[in-house]
Short mmCIF file of C-alpha atoms in Angstrom, two decimals:
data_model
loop_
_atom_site.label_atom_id
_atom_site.label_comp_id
_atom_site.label_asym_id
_atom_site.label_seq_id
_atom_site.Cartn_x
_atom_site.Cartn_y
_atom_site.Cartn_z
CA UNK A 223 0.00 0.00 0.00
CA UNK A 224 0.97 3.85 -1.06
CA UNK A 225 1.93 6.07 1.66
CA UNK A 226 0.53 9.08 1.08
CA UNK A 227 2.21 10.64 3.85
CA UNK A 228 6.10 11.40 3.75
CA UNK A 229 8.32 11.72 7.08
CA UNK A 230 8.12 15.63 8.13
CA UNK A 231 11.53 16.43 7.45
CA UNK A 232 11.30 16.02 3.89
CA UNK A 233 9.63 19.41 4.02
CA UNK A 234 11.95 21.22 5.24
CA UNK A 235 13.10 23.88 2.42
CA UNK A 236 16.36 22.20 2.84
CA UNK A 237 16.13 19.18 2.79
CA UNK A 238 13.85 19.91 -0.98
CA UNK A 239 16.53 21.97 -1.83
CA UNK A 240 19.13 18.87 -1.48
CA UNK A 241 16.69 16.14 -3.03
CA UNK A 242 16.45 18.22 -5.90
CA UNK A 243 19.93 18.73 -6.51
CA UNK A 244 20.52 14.62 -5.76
CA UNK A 245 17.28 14.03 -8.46
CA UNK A 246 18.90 15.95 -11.21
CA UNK A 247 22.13 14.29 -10.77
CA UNK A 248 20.45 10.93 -10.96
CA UNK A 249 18.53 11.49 -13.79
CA UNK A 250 21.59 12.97 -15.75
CA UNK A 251 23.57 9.93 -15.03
CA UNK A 252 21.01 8.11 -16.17
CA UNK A 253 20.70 9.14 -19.36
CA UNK A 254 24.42 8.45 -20.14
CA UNK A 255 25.18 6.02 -17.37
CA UNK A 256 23.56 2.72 -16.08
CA UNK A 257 22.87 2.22 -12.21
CA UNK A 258 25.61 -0.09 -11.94
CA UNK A 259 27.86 2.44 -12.43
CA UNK A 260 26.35 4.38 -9.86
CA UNK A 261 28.19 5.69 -7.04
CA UNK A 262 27.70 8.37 -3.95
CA UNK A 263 30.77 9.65 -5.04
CA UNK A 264 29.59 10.04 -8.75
CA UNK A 265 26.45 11.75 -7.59
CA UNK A 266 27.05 13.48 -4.78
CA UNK A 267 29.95 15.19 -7.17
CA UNK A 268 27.54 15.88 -9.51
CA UNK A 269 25.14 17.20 -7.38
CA UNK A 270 27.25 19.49 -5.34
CA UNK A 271 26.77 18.15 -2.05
CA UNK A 272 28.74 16.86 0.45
CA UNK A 273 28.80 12.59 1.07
CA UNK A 274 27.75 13.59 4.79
CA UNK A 275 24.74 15.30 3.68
CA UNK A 276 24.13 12.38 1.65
CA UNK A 277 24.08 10.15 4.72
CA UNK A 278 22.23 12.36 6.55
CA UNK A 279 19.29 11.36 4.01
CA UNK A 280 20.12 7.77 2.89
CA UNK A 281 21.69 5.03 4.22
CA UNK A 282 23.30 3.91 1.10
CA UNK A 283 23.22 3.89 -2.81
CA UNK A 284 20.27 1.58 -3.22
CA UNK A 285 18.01 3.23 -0.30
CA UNK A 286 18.89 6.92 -2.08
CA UNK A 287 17.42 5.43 -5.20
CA UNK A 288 14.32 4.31 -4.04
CA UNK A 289 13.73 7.17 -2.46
CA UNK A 290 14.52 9.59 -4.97
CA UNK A 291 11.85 7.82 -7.29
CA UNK A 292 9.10 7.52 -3.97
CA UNK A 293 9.73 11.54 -3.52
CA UNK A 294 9.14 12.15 -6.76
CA UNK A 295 5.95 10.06 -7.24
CA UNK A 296 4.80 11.32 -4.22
CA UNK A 297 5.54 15.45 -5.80
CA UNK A 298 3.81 14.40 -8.51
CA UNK A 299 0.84 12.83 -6.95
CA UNK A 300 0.55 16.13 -4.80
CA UNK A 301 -0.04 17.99 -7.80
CA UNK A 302 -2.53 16.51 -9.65
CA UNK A 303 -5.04 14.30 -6.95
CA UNK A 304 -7.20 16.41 -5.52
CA UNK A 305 -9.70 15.76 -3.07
CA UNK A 306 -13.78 15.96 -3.47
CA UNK A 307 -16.80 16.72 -1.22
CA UNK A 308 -19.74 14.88 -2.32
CA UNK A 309 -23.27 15.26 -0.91
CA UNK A 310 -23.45 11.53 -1.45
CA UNK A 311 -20.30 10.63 -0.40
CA UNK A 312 -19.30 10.04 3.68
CA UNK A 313 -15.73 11.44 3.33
CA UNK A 314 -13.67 13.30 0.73
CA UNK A 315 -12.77 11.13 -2.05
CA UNK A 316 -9.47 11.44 -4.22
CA UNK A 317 -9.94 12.04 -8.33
CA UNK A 318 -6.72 11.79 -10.52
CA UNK A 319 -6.40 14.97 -12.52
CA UNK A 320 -5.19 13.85 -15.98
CA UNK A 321 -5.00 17.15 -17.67
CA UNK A 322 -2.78 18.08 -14.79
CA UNK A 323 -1.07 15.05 -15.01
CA UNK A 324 0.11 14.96 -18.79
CA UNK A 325 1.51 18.75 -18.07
CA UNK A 326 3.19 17.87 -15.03
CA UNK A 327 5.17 14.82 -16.81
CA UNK A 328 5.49 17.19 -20.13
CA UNK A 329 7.01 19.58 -17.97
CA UNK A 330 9.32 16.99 -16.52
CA UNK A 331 9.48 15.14 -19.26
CA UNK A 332 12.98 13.63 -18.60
CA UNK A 333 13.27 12.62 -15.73
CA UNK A 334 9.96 10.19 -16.31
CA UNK A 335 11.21 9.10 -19.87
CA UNK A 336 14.37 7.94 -17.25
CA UNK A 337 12.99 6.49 -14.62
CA UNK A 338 10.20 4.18 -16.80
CA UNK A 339 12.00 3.91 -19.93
CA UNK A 340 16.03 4.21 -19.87
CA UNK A 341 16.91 2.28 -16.83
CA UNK A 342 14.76 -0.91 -16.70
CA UNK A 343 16.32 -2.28 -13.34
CA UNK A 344 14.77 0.68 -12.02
CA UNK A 345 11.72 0.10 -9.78
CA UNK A 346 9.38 3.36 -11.13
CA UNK A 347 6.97 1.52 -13.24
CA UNK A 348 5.93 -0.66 -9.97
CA UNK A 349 6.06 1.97 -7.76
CA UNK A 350 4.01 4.24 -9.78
CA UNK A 351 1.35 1.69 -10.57
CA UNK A 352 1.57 0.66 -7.19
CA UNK A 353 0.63 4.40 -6.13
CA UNK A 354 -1.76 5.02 -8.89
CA UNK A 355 -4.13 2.02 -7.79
CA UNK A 356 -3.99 3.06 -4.05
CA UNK A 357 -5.45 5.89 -5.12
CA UNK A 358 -8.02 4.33 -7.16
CA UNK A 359 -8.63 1.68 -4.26
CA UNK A 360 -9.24 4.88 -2.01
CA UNK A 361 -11.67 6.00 -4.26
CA UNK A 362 -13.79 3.87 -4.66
CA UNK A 363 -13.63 3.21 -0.68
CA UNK A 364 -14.91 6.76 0.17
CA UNK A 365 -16.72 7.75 -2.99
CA UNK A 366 -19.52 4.32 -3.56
CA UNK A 367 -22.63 4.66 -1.52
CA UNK A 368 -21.78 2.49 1.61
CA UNK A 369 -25.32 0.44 0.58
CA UNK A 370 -23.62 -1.24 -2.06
CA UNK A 371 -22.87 -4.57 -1.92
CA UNK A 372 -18.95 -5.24 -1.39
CA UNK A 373 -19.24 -7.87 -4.29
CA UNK A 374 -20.58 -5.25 -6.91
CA UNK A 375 -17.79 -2.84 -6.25
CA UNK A 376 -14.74 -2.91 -8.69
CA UNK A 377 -11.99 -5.77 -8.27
CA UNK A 378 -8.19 -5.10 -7.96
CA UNK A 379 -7.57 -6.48 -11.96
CA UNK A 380 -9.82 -3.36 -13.01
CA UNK A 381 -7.88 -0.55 -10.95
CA UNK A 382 -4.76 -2.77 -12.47
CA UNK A 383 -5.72 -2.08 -15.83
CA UNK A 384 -6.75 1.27 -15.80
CA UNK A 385 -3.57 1.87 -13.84
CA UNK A 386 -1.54 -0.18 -16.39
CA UNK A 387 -3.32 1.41 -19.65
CA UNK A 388 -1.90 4.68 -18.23
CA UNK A 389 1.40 4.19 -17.44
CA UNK A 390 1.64 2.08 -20.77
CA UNK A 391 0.23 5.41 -22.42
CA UNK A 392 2.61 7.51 -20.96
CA UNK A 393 5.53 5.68 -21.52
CA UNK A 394 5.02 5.06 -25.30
CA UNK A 395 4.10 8.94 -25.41
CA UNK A 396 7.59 9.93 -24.38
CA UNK A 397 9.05 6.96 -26.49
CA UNK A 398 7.72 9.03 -29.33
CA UNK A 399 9.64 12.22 -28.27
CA UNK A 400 6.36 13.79 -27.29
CA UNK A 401 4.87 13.92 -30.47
CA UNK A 402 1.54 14.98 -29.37
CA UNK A 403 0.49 18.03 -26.93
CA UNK A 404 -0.24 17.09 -23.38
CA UNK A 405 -3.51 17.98 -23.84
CA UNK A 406 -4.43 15.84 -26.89
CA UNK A 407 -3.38 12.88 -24.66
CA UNK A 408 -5.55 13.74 -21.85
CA UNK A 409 -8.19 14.33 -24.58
CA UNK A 410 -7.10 10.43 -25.65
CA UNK A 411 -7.25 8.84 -22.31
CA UNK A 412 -10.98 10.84 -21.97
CA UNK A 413 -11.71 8.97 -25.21
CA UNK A 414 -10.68 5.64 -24.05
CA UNK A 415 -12.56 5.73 -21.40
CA UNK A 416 -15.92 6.49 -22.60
CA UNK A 417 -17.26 3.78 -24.17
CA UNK A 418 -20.13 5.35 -26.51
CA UNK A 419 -17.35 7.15 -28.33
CA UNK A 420 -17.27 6.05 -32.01
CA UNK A 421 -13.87 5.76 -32.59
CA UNK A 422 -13.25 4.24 -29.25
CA UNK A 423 -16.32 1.49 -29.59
CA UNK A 424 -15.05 0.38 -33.26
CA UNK A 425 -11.99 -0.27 -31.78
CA UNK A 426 -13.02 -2.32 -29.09
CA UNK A 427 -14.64 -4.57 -31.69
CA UNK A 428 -10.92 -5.78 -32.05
CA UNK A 429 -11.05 -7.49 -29.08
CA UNK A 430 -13.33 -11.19 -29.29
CA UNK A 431 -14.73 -12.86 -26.04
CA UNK A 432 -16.53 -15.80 -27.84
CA UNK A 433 -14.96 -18.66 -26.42
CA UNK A 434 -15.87 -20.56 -29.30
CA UNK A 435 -13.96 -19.12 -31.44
CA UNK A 436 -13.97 -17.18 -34.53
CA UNK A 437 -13.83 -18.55 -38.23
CA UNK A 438 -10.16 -17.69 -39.78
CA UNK A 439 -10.71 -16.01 -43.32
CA UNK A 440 -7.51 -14.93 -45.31
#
């Protein structure tokens, strides 16, 4: 399960200030570099700070990694999840902003074409997906009228694949050097998801569930 909460002292304006620096490094290594070759000499050089700083933060390479990538989700999550009040709803529920979303990773376009593309022993993709669906389970927790049945509410493979059709989407997107505005895509994932949409319903028709079989003409 997602934390959404981080420790307190990753607020201080300092402690930003160095995991900024330290993220930057990282992803500029990464683009010419593999982890392997990763050292907190290489990137505490690179980032300008001192090795005791470093181990102020982290307790060594792999831990600054992992963290680097959680802080970063956890930035990004901040600024496109907001919370709703509903009438019908008992509690604020979280929605996923995906206008929001497809400017914040335009804007930082690097350092996600990095983390889920470049370096594959990298742990982002999971993490993100991970994070993505925790948010979706917590929707659907605080925003579905408690008198619903437990069994008609949505299963973990459908926040998996709406998660997962995301991710995919944005990875491919920066695969393709951006090639589209950030708001086309959100206007494609909109598309996707509404199934009366034309384009959208012809090609669904791609996809067979007789279990039958179909006949094979060539």
């Amino acid at each position: 399960m997602y934390d959404h909460h981080q420790k307190k002292d990753s607020r201080d304006p300092r402690v930003v200030k160095t995991n900024v620096k330290l993220r930057r490094a990282l992803v500029q290594f990464l683009q010419y570099h593999t982890l392997k070759d990763l050292s907190v000499q290489k990137i505490t050089a690179m980032a300008g700070v001192t090795r005791g700083t470093f181990y102020l933060h982290y307790s060594d390479k792999e831990d600054f990694v992992k963290q680097i990538q959680l802080g970063f989700l956890h930035h990004f999550f901040k600024q496109v999840v907001v919370y709703v009040d509903s009438l019908e709803a008992l509690q604020a529920y979280p929605a996923f902003n995906v206008s929001l979303a497809f400017a914040f990773i335009s804007e930082h376009a690097t350092t996600f074409d990095v983390f889920l593309n470049r370096e594959k022993t990298l742990t982002f993709n999971d993490q993100f997906h991970t994070c993505l669906v925790s948010y979706f389970e917590e929707y659907v927790r605080k925003s579905y009228d408690v008198s619903i049945p437990e069994s008609s509410l949505p299963e973990k493979p459908v926040f998996d694949f709406y998660a997962g059709a995301f991710i995919s989407l944005v990875a491919n997107w920066l695969k393709d050097n951006m090639r589209y505005s950030s708001d086309y895509m959100a206007h494609i994932f909109e598309s996707l998801l509404c199934a009366d949409n034309h384009d959208v319903s012809k090609v669904q028709q791609f996809f067979t569930f007789d279990k039958n079989g179909l006949t094979h003409v060539y």
